[in-house]
mmCIF file of C-alpha atoms in Angstrom:
data_model
loop_
_atom_site.group_PDB
_atom_site.id
_atom_site.type_symbol
_atom_site.label_atom_id
_atom_site.label_comp_id
_atom_site.label_asym_id
_atom_site.label_seq_id
_atom_site.Cartn_x
_atom_site.Cartn_y
_atom_site.Cartn_z
ATOM 1 C CA MET K 1090 -16.084 17.138 -6.877
ATOM 2 C CA ASP K 1091 -18.290 19.652 -8.640
ATOM 3 C CA GLN K 1092 -20.944 17.194 -9.872
ATOM 4 C CA MET K 1093 -22.035 13.622 -9.437
ATOM 5 C CA LEU K 1094 -20.045 11.199 -11.571
ATOM 6 C CA GLN K 1095 -22.013 9.023 -13.948
ATOM 7 C CA HIS K 1096 -21.469 5.308 -13.399
ATOM 8 C CA GLY K 1097 -23.049 1.945 -14.039
ATOM 9 C CA TYR K 1098 -22.626 0.378 -10.608
ATOM 10 C CA GLY K 1099 -25.581 -0.987 -8.662
ATOM 11 C CA PHE K 1100 -24.520 1.044 -5.638
ATOM 12 C CA ASP K 1101 -23.394 4.586 -4.891
ATOM 13 C CA PRO K 1102 -19.552 4.721 -4.809
ATOM 14 C CA THR K 1103 -19.765 7.796 -2.534
ATOM 15 C CA TYR K 1104 -21.879 5.761 -0.086
ATOM 16 C CA GLY K 1105 -23.750 8.971 0.698
ATOM 17 C CA TYR K 1106 -20.776 10.524 2.513
ATOM 18 C CA SER K 1107 -20.009 14.220 2.085
ATOM 19 C CA LEU K 1108 -16.425 15.379 2.476
ATOM 20 C CA ASP K 1109 -17.243 16.536 6.012
ATOM 21 C CA ASP K 1110 -18.710 13.104 6.744
ATOM 22 C CA LEU K 1111 -15.566 11.410 5.454
ATOM 23 C CA LEU K 1112 -13.344 13.615 7.593
ATOM 24 C CA ALA K 1113 -15.451 12.653 10.612
ATOM 25 C CA VAL K 1114 -15.111 8.868 10.190
ATOM 26 C CA GLU K 1115 -13.773 7.537 13.470
ATOM 27 C CA PRO K 1116 -11.016 4.927 13.141
ATOM 28 C CA PRO K 1117 -11.727 1.621 14.858
ATOM 29 C CA VAL K 1118 -10.143 0.337 18.050
ATOM 30 C CA GLY K 1119 -7.840 -2.620 17.476
ATOM 31 C CA PRO K 1120 -6.949 -5.614 19.628
ATOM 32 C CA SER K 1121 -5.032 -4.833 22.812
ATOM 33 C CA ASP K 1122 -1.991 -6.723 21.498
ATOM 34 C CA PHE K 1123 -2.074 -5.120 18.029
ATOM 35 C CA ALA K 1124 1.279 -3.343 18.430
ATOM 36 C CA PRO K 1125 3.114 -6.289 20.049
ATOM 37 C CA PHE K 1126 1.867 -8.560 17.245
ATOM 38 C CA TRP K 1127 3.396 -6.337 14.566
ATOM 39 C CA VAL K 1128 6.553 -5.433 16.469
ATOM 40 C CA ALA K 1129 7.363 -9.134 16.892
ATOM 41 C CA ARG K 1130 6.889 -9.710 13.165
ATOM 42 C CA TYR K 1131 9.082 -6.733 12.342
ATOM 43 C CA ARG K 1132 11.886 -7.955 14.568
ATOM 44 C CA ARG K 1133 11.783 -11.374 12.928
ATOM 45 C CA ALA K 1134 11.898 -9.767 9.489
ATOM 46 C CA LEU K 1135 14.954 -7.750 10.492
ATOM 47 C CA GLY K 1136 16.742 -11.039 11.081
ATOM 48 C CA ILE K 1137 16.434 -11.969 7.389
ATOM 49 C CA ASP K 1138 19.478 -11.439 5.194
ATOM 50 C CA PRO K 1139 17.785 -10.302 1.951
ATOM 51 C CA ALA K 1140 20.888 -11.054 -0.150
ATOM 52 C CA PRO K 1141 19.690 -8.899 -3.072
ATOM 53 C CA ARG K 1142 20.673 -10.038 -6.555
ATOM 54 C CA LEU K 1143 20.527 -7.887 -9.678
ATOM 55 C CA SER K 1144 20.182 -9.063 -13.272
ATOM 56 C CA PRO K 1145 19.613 -7.325 -16.623
ATOM 57 C CA SER K 1146 16.128 -6.121 -17.497
ATOM 58 C CA ALA K 1147 14.552 -5.523 -20.887
ATOM 59 C CA VAL K 1148 12.548 -2.604 -19.465
ATOM 60 C CA ALA K 1149 13.697 0.827 -20.651
ATOM 61 C CA ILE K 1150 12.786 4.002 -18.746
ATOM 62 C CA PRO K 1151 14.342 7.290 -19.881
ATOM 63 C CA GLY K 1152 16.849 8.619 -17.362
ATOM 64 C CA PHE K 1153 17.159 5.361 -15.437
ATOM 65 C CA ALA K 1154 19.159 2.167 -15.524
ATOM 66 C CA VAL K 1155 16.654 -0.622 -14.896
ATOM 67 C CA ALA K 1156 17.620 -3.978 -13.426
ATOM 68 C CA GLU K 1157 15.593 -6.909 -12.196
ATOM 69 C CA ILE K 1158 16.067 -7.568 -8.503
ATOM 70 C CA ALA K 1159 15.458 -10.629 -6.368
ATOM 71 C CA TYR K 1160 15.742 -10.679 -2.585
ATOM 72 C CA ARG K 1161 14.876 -13.014 0.263
ATOM 73 C CA SER K 1162 11.883 -12.323 2.423
ATOM 74 C CA THR K 1163 10.230 -14.240 5.251
ATOM 75 C CA GLU K 1164 9.000 -17.833 5.032
ATOM 76 C CA GLY K 1165 11.573 -18.574 2.351
ATOM 77 C CA PHE K 1166 9.931 -16.345 -0.250
ATOM 78 C CA THR K 1167 11.994 -14.857 -3.027
ATOM 79 C CA ILE K 1168 10.594 -11.439 -3.913
ATOM 80 C CA ARG K 1169 11.250 -10.218 -7.436
ATOM 81 C CA GLY K 1170 10.797 -6.831 -9.011
ATOM 82 C CA TRP K 1171 12.827 -3.979 -10.454
ATOM 83 C CA LEU K 1172 15.481 -1.560 -9.277
ATOM 84 C CA LEU K 1173 15.746 1.818 -10.985
ATOM 85 C CA GLN K 1174 18.883 3.942 -10.657
ATOM 86 C CA PRO K 1175 19.331 7.420 -12.151
ATOM 87 C CA ILE K 1176 21.783 7.469 -15.036
ATOM 88 C CA ARG K 1177 22.960 11.026 -14.485
ATOM 89 C CA GLY K 1178 24.067 12.483 -11.185
ATOM 90 C CA GLN K 1179 24.131 11.020 -7.703
ATOM 91 C CA ALA K 1180 21.040 9.485 -6.142
ATOM 92 C CA LEU K 1181 19.823 11.726 -3.337
ATOM 93 C CA ARG K 1182 17.145 9.455 -1.886
ATOM 94 C CA ALA K 1183 15.347 6.151 -2.432
ATOM 95 C CA PHE K 1184 11.767 4.974 -2.552
ATOM 96 C CA ILE K 1185 9.927 1.692 -2.233
ATOM 97 C CA LEU K 1186 6.853 1.588 -4.468
ATOM 98 C CA GLY K 1187 3.899 -0.552 -3.407
ATOM 99 C CA HIS K 1188 1.689 -1.613 -6.327
ATOM 100 C CA GLY K 1189 -2.068 -2.099 -6.588
ATOM 101 C CA TYR K 1190 -4.005 -5.346 -6.456
ATOM 102 C CA GLY K 1191 -4.107 -5.625 -10.221
ATOM 103 C CA GLY K 1192 -0.471 -6.656 -9.994
ATOM 104 C CA ILE K 1193 2.321 -5.052 -11.957
ATOM 105 C CA SER K 1194 3.972 -6.074 -15.220
ATOM 106 C CA GLU K 1195 6.666 -3.377 -15.307
ATOM 107 C CA PRO K 1196 7.792 -0.408 -13.198
ATOM 108 C CA PRO K 1197 5.695 2.783 -13.327
ATOM 109 C CA ARG K 1198 7.017 5.644 -15.413
ATOM 110 C CA ASP K 1199 5.380 8.550 -13.582
ATOM 111 C CA LEU K 1200 8.202 8.969 -11.067
ATOM 112 C CA ILE K 1201 8.345 11.932 -8.725
ATOM 113 C CA ASP K 1202 12.132 12.386 -8.633
ATOM 114 C CA GLU K 1203 14.713 11.845 -11.389
ATOM 115 C CA GLN K 1204 17.533 11.708 -8.826
ATOM 116 C CA ALA K 1205 16.119 8.884 -6.744
ATOM 117 C CA ILE K 1206 16.549 5.132 -6.644
ATOM 118 C CA TYR K 1207 13.343 3.104 -6.808
ATOM 119 C CA LEU K 1208 12.737 -0.409 -5.553
ATOM 120 C CA VAL K 1209 9.578 -1.800 -7.146
ATOM 121 C CA PRO K 1210 8.889 -5.200 -5.571
ATOM 122 C CA CYS K 1211 6.095 -7.519 -6.625
ATOM 123 C CA PHE K 1212 4.388 -8.597 -3.421
ATOM 124 C CA ARG K 1213 4.406 -12.318 -2.751
ATOM 125 C CA GLY K 1214 2.055 -14.267 -4.953
ATOM 126 C CA LEU K 1215 1.704 -11.443 -7.478
ATOM 127 C CA GLY K 1216 3.532 -10.397 -10.656
ATOM 128 C CA LEU K 1217 7.119 -11.603 -10.803
ATOM 129 C CA SER K 1218 6.736 -12.995 -7.271
ATOM 130 C CA ALA K 1219 3.954 -15.408 -8.226
ATOM 131 C CA ARG K 1220 4.229 -18.785 -6.535
ATOM 132 C CA PRO K 1221 1.714 -21.642 -6.300
ATOM 133 C CA PRO K 1222 -0.510 -22.317 -4.477
ATOM 134 C CA ILE K 1223 -1.092 -18.570 -4.004
ATOM 135 C CA SER K 1224 -3.508 -17.241 -6.603
ATOM 136 C CA ARG K 1225 -2.628 -14.210 -8.704
ATOM 137 C CA GLU K 1226 -6.317 -13.262 -8.736
ATOM 138 C CA PRO K 1227 -7.080 -10.549 -6.145
ATOM 139 C CA ARG K 1228 -10.357 -12.188 -5.071
ATOM 140 C CA TRP K 1229 -8.450 -15.353 -4.122
ATOM 141 C CA HIS K 1230 -5.134 -13.798 -3.097
ATOM 142 C CA VAL K 1231 -6.904 -11.701 -0.452
ATOM 143 C CA LEU K 1232 -8.323 -14.898 1.086
ATOM 144 C CA HIS K 1233 -5.055 -16.854 1.241
ATOM 145 C CA ASP K 1234 -4.667 -18.175 4.813
ATOM 146 C CA ILE K 1235 -7.218 -15.627 6.050
ATOM 147 C CA ASP K 1236 -8.216 -18.125 8.740
ATOM 148 C CA LYS K 1237 -4.701 -18.086 10.227
ATOM 149 C CA ARG K 1238 -3.772 -14.844 11.959
ATOM 150 C CA ASP K 1239 -0.020 -15.476 11.855
ATOM 151 C CA ARG K 1240 0.054 -16.674 8.235
ATOM 152 C CA TYR K 1241 -2.473 -14.445 6.473
ATOM 153 C CA ILE K 1242 -1.003 -13.370 3.125
ATOM 154 C CA LEU K 1243 -1.251 -9.663 3.945
ATOM 155 C CA GLY K 1244 1.218 -10.070 6.790
ATOM 156 C CA GLY K 1245 3.714 -11.651 4.434
ATOM 157 C CA CYS K 1246 3.301 -8.739 2.014
ATOM 158 C CA VAL K 1247 4.048 -6.305 4.845
ATOM 159 C CA GLU K 1248 7.202 -8.292 5.572
ATOM 160 C CA ASP K 1249 8.128 -7.984 1.891
ATOM 161 C CA VAL K 1250 8.265 -4.213 2.439
ATOM 162 C CA TRP K 1251 10.509 -4.548 5.488
ATOM 163 C CA THR K 1252 12.886 -6.995 3.821
ATOM 164 C CA GLY K 1253 12.817 -4.703 0.777
ATOM 165 C CA VAL K 1254 14.080 -1.862 2.959
ATOM 166 C CA SER K 1255 16.838 -4.179 4.178
ATOM 167 C CA ALA K 1256 17.707 -5.029 0.564
ATOM 168 C CA LEU K 1257 17.872 -1.351 -0.409
ATOM 169 C CA LEU K 1258 20.130 -0.498 2.503
ATOM 170 C CA ALA K 1259 22.352 -3.495 1.779
ATOM 171 C CA LEU K 1260 22.870 -2.127 -1.730
ATOM 172 C CA PHE K 1261 22.972 1.580 -0.839
ATOM 173 C CA PRO K 1262 23.938 2.023 2.820
ATOM 174 C CA ALA K 1263 24.684 5.724 2.279
ATOM 175 C CA LEU K 1264 20.963 6.344 1.723
ATOM 176 C CA ALA K 1265 20.010 5.405 5.280
ATOM 177 C CA GLY K 1266 17.681 8.086 6.603
ATOM 178 C CA ARG K 1267 16.614 9.026 3.070
ATOM 179 C CA LEU K 1268 14.045 6.334 2.321
ATOM 180 C CA GLY K 1269 10.420 6.994 1.422
ATOM 181 C CA TYR K 1270 7.442 4.777 0.680
ATOM 182 C CA LEU K 1271 4.767 5.322 -1.964
ATOM 183 C CA GLY K 1272 1.902 2.847 -2.121
ATOM 184 C CA ILE K 1273 -1.317 2.804 -4.124
ATOM 185 C CA SER K 1274 -4.520 0.896 -3.333
ATOM 186 C CA PHE K 1275 -3.318 -2.547 -2.143
ATOM 187 C CA GLY K 1276 0.191 -1.113 -1.745
ATOM 188 C CA GLY K 1277 -1.285 1.798 0.207
ATOM 189 C CA GLY K 1278 -2.944 -0.481 2.730
ATOM 190 C CA ILE K 1279 0.175 -2.628 3.017
ATOM 191 C CA GLY K 1280 2.209 0.550 3.558
ATOM 192 C CA ALA K 1281 -0.066 1.681 6.379
ATOM 193 C CA LEU K 1282 0.483 -1.679 8.077
ATOM 194 C CA ALA K 1283 4.263 -1.569 7.511
ATOM 195 C CA LEU K 1284 5.251 2.002 8.341
ATOM 196 C CA PRO K 1285 4.445 2.211 12.074
ATOM 197 C CA TRP K 1286 7.108 -0.301 12.978
ATOM 198 C CA ASP K 1287 9.912 0.587 10.547
ATOM 199 C CA GLU K 1288 11.660 3.847 11.360
ATOM 200 C CA ARG K 1289 14.055 3.286 8.448
ATOM 201 C CA ILE K 1290 11.242 4.640 6.266
ATOM 202 C CA VAL K 1291 11.285 8.376 6.908
ATOM 203 C CA ARG K 1292 8.213 9.598 4.986
ATOM 204 C CA GLY K 1293 5.263 7.914 3.339
ATOM 205 C CA HIS K 1294 2.510 8.444 0.802
ATOM 206 C CA LEU K 1295 -0.655 6.347 0.598
ATOM 207 C CA ASN K 1296 -2.847 6.675 -2.488
ATOM 208 C CA VAL K 1297 -6.474 5.422 -2.174
ATOM 209 C CA PRO K 1298 -5.291 2.925 0.478
ATOM 210 C CA THR K 1299 -7.300 -0.200 1.207
ATOM 211 C CA PHE K 1300 -7.792 -2.342 4.354
ATOM 212 C CA GLY K 1301 -9.001 0.700 6.314
ATOM 213 C CA HIS K 1302 -11.719 0.179 8.949
ATOM 214 C CA GLN K 1303 -12.452 -3.486 8.361
ATOM 215 C CA ALA K 1304 -15.898 -3.302 9.994
ATOM 216 C CA LEU K 1305 -17.002 -0.662 7.470
ATOM 217 C CA ARG K 1306 -15.164 -2.420 4.648
ATOM 218 C CA LEU K 1307 -17.173 -5.556 5.266
ATOM 219 C CA ARG K 1308 -20.506 -3.702 5.207
ATOM 220 C CA LEU K 1309 -20.183 -1.436 2.176
ATOM 221 C CA PRO K 1310 -20.892 -2.834 -1.312
ATOM 222 C CA THR K 1311 -17.888 -2.911 -3.617
ATOM 223 C CA SER K 1312 -16.533 -4.249 -6.889
ATOM 224 C CA GLY K 1313 -13.091 -4.819 -5.369
ATOM 225 C CA SER K 1314 -11.342 -7.580 -3.465
ATOM 226 C CA ALA K 1315 -13.322 -6.689 -0.344
ATOM 227 C CA ALA K 1316 -16.346 -8.347 -1.992
ATOM 228 C CA ALA K 1317 -14.532 -11.695 -1.789
ATOM 229 C CA VAL K 1318 -13.792 -11.097 1.891
ATOM 230 C CA GLN K 1319 -17.423 -10.150 2.522
ATOM 231 C CA ASP K 1320 -18.638 -13.364 0.905
ATOM 232 C CA PHE K 1321 -16.158 -15.446 2.889
ATOM 233 C CA VAL K 1322 -16.980 -13.810 6.218
ATOM 234 C CA ARG K 1323 -20.690 -14.554 5.782
ATOM 235 C CA GLN K 1324 -19.841 -18.249 5.962
ATOM 236 C CA HIS K 1325 -16.816 -18.057 8.254
ATOM 237 C CA ARG K 1326 -17.380 -15.412 10.915
ATOM 238 C CA HIS K 1327 -14.336 -16.532 12.887
ATOM 239 C CA VAL K 1328 -11.976 -14.847 10.411
ATOM 240 C CA LEU K 1329 -13.050 -11.481 11.848
ATOM 241 C CA ALA K 1330 -10.501 -12.242 14.566
ATOM 242 C CA THR K 1331 -7.785 -12.318 11.898
ATOM 243 C CA LEU K 1332 -8.954 -9.169 10.124
ATOM 244 C CA ALA K 1333 -8.800 -7.170 13.351
ATOM 245 C CA TYR K 1334 -4.996 -7.386 13.127
ATOM 246 C CA TYR K 1335 -4.942 -6.299 9.475
ATOM 247 C CA ASP K 1336 -6.798 -3.006 9.731
ATOM 248 C CA ALA K 1337 -4.840 -0.182 8.098
ATOM 249 C CA ALA K 1338 -6.783 2.457 10.054
ATOM 250 C CA VAL K 1339 -5.815 0.860 13.364
ATOM 251 C CA ALA K 1340 -2.191 0.706 12.219
ATOM 252 C CA ALA K 1341 -2.217 4.333 11.048
ATOM 253 C CA ALA K 1342 -2.616 5.559 14.621
ATOM 254 C CA PHE K 1343 0.843 4.108 15.356
ATOM 255 C CA ILE K 1344 2.575 5.875 12.431
ATOM 256 C CA ARG K 1345 4.992 8.581 13.542
ATOM 257 C CA GLN K 1346 6.513 9.555 10.193
ATOM 258 C CA PRO K 1347 5.175 12.546 8.224
ATOM 259 C CA MET K 1348 2.513 11.235 5.864
ATOM 260 C CA HIS K 1349 0.822 12.290 2.650
ATOM 261 C CA VAL K 1350 -2.513 10.685 1.777
ATOM 262 C CA ALA K 1351 -4.527 10.904 -1.440
ATOM 263 C CA ALA K 1352 -8.070 9.805 -0.618
ATOM 264 C CA ALA K 1353 -11.035 9.655 -2.987
ATOM 265 C CA ARG K 1354 -14.600 10.822 -2.427
ATOM 266 C CA PHE K 1355 -15.950 8.311 -4.983
ATOM 267 C CA ASP K 1356 -14.473 4.837 -5.343
ATOM 268 C CA PRO K 1357 -16.250 1.642 -6.367
ATOM 269 C CA VAL K 1358 -13.267 -0.566 -5.478
ATOM 270 C CA VAL K 1359 -11.956 0.851 -2.162
ATOM 271 C CA ALA K 1360 -14.790 2.480 -0.236
ATOM 272 C CA PRO K 1361 -13.916 6.124 0.622
ATOM 273 C CA PRO K 1362 -14.898 5.859 4.322
ATOM 274 C CA GLY K 1363 -12.157 3.266 4.768
ATOM 275 C CA GLN K 1364 -9.614 5.475 2.997
ATOM 276 C CA PHE K 1365 -10.471 8.488 5.135
ATOM 277 C CA ALA K 1366 -10.458 6.365 8.296
ATOM 278 C CA ILE K 1367 -6.767 5.777 7.626
ATOM 279 C CA TYR K 1368 -6.069 9.482 7.144
ATOM 280 C CA ASN K 1369 -8.168 10.451 10.166
ATOM 281 C CA ALA K 1370 -6.308 7.978 12.381
ATOM 282 C CA LEU K 1371 -2.914 9.536 11.652
ATOM 283 C CA LEU K 1372 -1.509 11.436 14.614
ATOM 284 C CA SER K 1373 1.728 12.427 12.887
ATOM 285 C CA ASP K 1374 2.355 15.421 10.626
ATOM 286 C CA LYS K 1375 0.014 14.747 7.714
ATOM 287 C CA ARG K 1376 -1.161 16.130 4.389
ATOM 288 C CA LEU K 1377 -4.378 15.284 2.534
ATOM 289 C CA PHE K 1378 -5.039 15.469 -1.194
ATOM 290 C CA VAL K 1379 -8.695 14.885 -1.991
ATOM 291 C CA LEU K 1380 -9.332 13.062 -5.260
ATOM 292 C CA ASP K 1381 -12.676 13.297 -7.026
ATOM 293 C CA ALA K 1382 -12.535 9.545 -7.596
ATOM 294 C CA GLY K 1383 -10.357 6.480 -7.287
ATOM 295 C CA HIS K 1384 -10.248 3.360 -9.464
ATOM 296 C CA PHE K 1385 -12.412 5.230 -11.966
ATOM 297 C CA GLU K 1386 -11.960 7.475 -14.987
ATOM 298 C CA TYR K 1387 -13.286 11.006 -14.413
ATOM 299 C CA PRO K 1388 -13.028 14.404 -16.130
ATOM 300 C CA ASN K 1389 -10.535 16.018 -13.760
ATOM 301 C CA ARG K 1390 -8.264 12.986 -13.408
ATOM 302 C CA ALA K 1391 -5.302 14.247 -15.484
ATOM 303 C CA ARG K 1392 -5.311 17.630 -13.772
ATOM 304 C CA GLN K 1393 -5.562 16.122 -10.303
ATOM 305 C CA GLU K 1394 -2.764 13.663 -11.031
ATOM 306 C CA ARG K 1395 -0.492 16.539 -12.094
ATOM 307 C CA GLU K 1396 -1.347 18.447 -8.925
ATOM 308 C CA LEU K 1397 -0.774 15.354 -6.809
ATOM 309 C CA MET K 1398 2.638 14.723 -8.367
ATOM 310 C CA ALA K 1399 3.653 18.331 -7.728
ATOM 311 C CA GLY K 1400 2.583 18.017 -4.112
ATOM 312 C CA LEU K 1401 4.523 14.795 -3.673
ATOM 313 C CA ARG K 1402 7.688 16.327 -5.083
ATOM 314 C CA THR K 1403 7.444 19.062 -2.456
ATOM 315 C CA PHE K 1404 6.542 16.640 0.340
ATOM 316 C CA PHE K 1405 9.494 14.327 -0.321
ATOM 317 C CA SER K 1406 12.023 17.064 -1.163
ATOM 318 C CA THR K 1407 13.280 17.030 2.440
ATOM 319 C CA LEU K 1408 14.357 13.374 2.265
#
């Protein structure tokens, strides 16, 4: 980042951290039963028959046949989204795409591989998977059942990834061992929580991931969903016990797959120290792409996005 970005926020979205400072952020220590908690949830999710169902979609993406997909997840949720299959040639690999907290109205079009299959699920409560009484609004969605460790909405969204993997493999068993995950913002944090326990996902990419280093996340000013959590915690301190199990930086230390992370130095929505805490916690083979900013328009954005896409094509070419 060659110069300070101009902004209208009442706080500094760099939080005063230099790149060296960000790379020195120590990930937090999680609860002693962090891994057993998630492993038990993963095993239960593996017992779900996703029974994926495809139906026609009105979405058109050049080079791909697009269908709507519905599959069963935990707690009786039906997860809906899209399945993209290449029209020409044989699919060489598959990806699950995790969307941001703004929700998703159609599949993304900036795809890294024209010979891949893409599952684009809408996480429970959002987009096509909306279901009362869960709010579609991020500031309320992020609080749903936050006082119940075993029912907090983020855990269900993680399970939607695992059951999505099961749905993909039910449809395309030949692609076992060739699955990748790409998640941005909300989907990045959910991916960090999901990947440690699911070896069926071979490589992962997290773009400006959230839910990293909850203690920092609760202290740093923000315009994102974390502001709602901060407000809630001021009145209900006991939910800190729940959030300790939903820290993407704690989870990242358990990831064994090769990982690619795009982390921003300036971000008014997902504080950069939390993003870098996730990257710093990774003990596996890892790559870092430093963005000038996240959740913000900036002069070098188009160039950096092209460079990032090129790097991702190389990173996932071994799938």
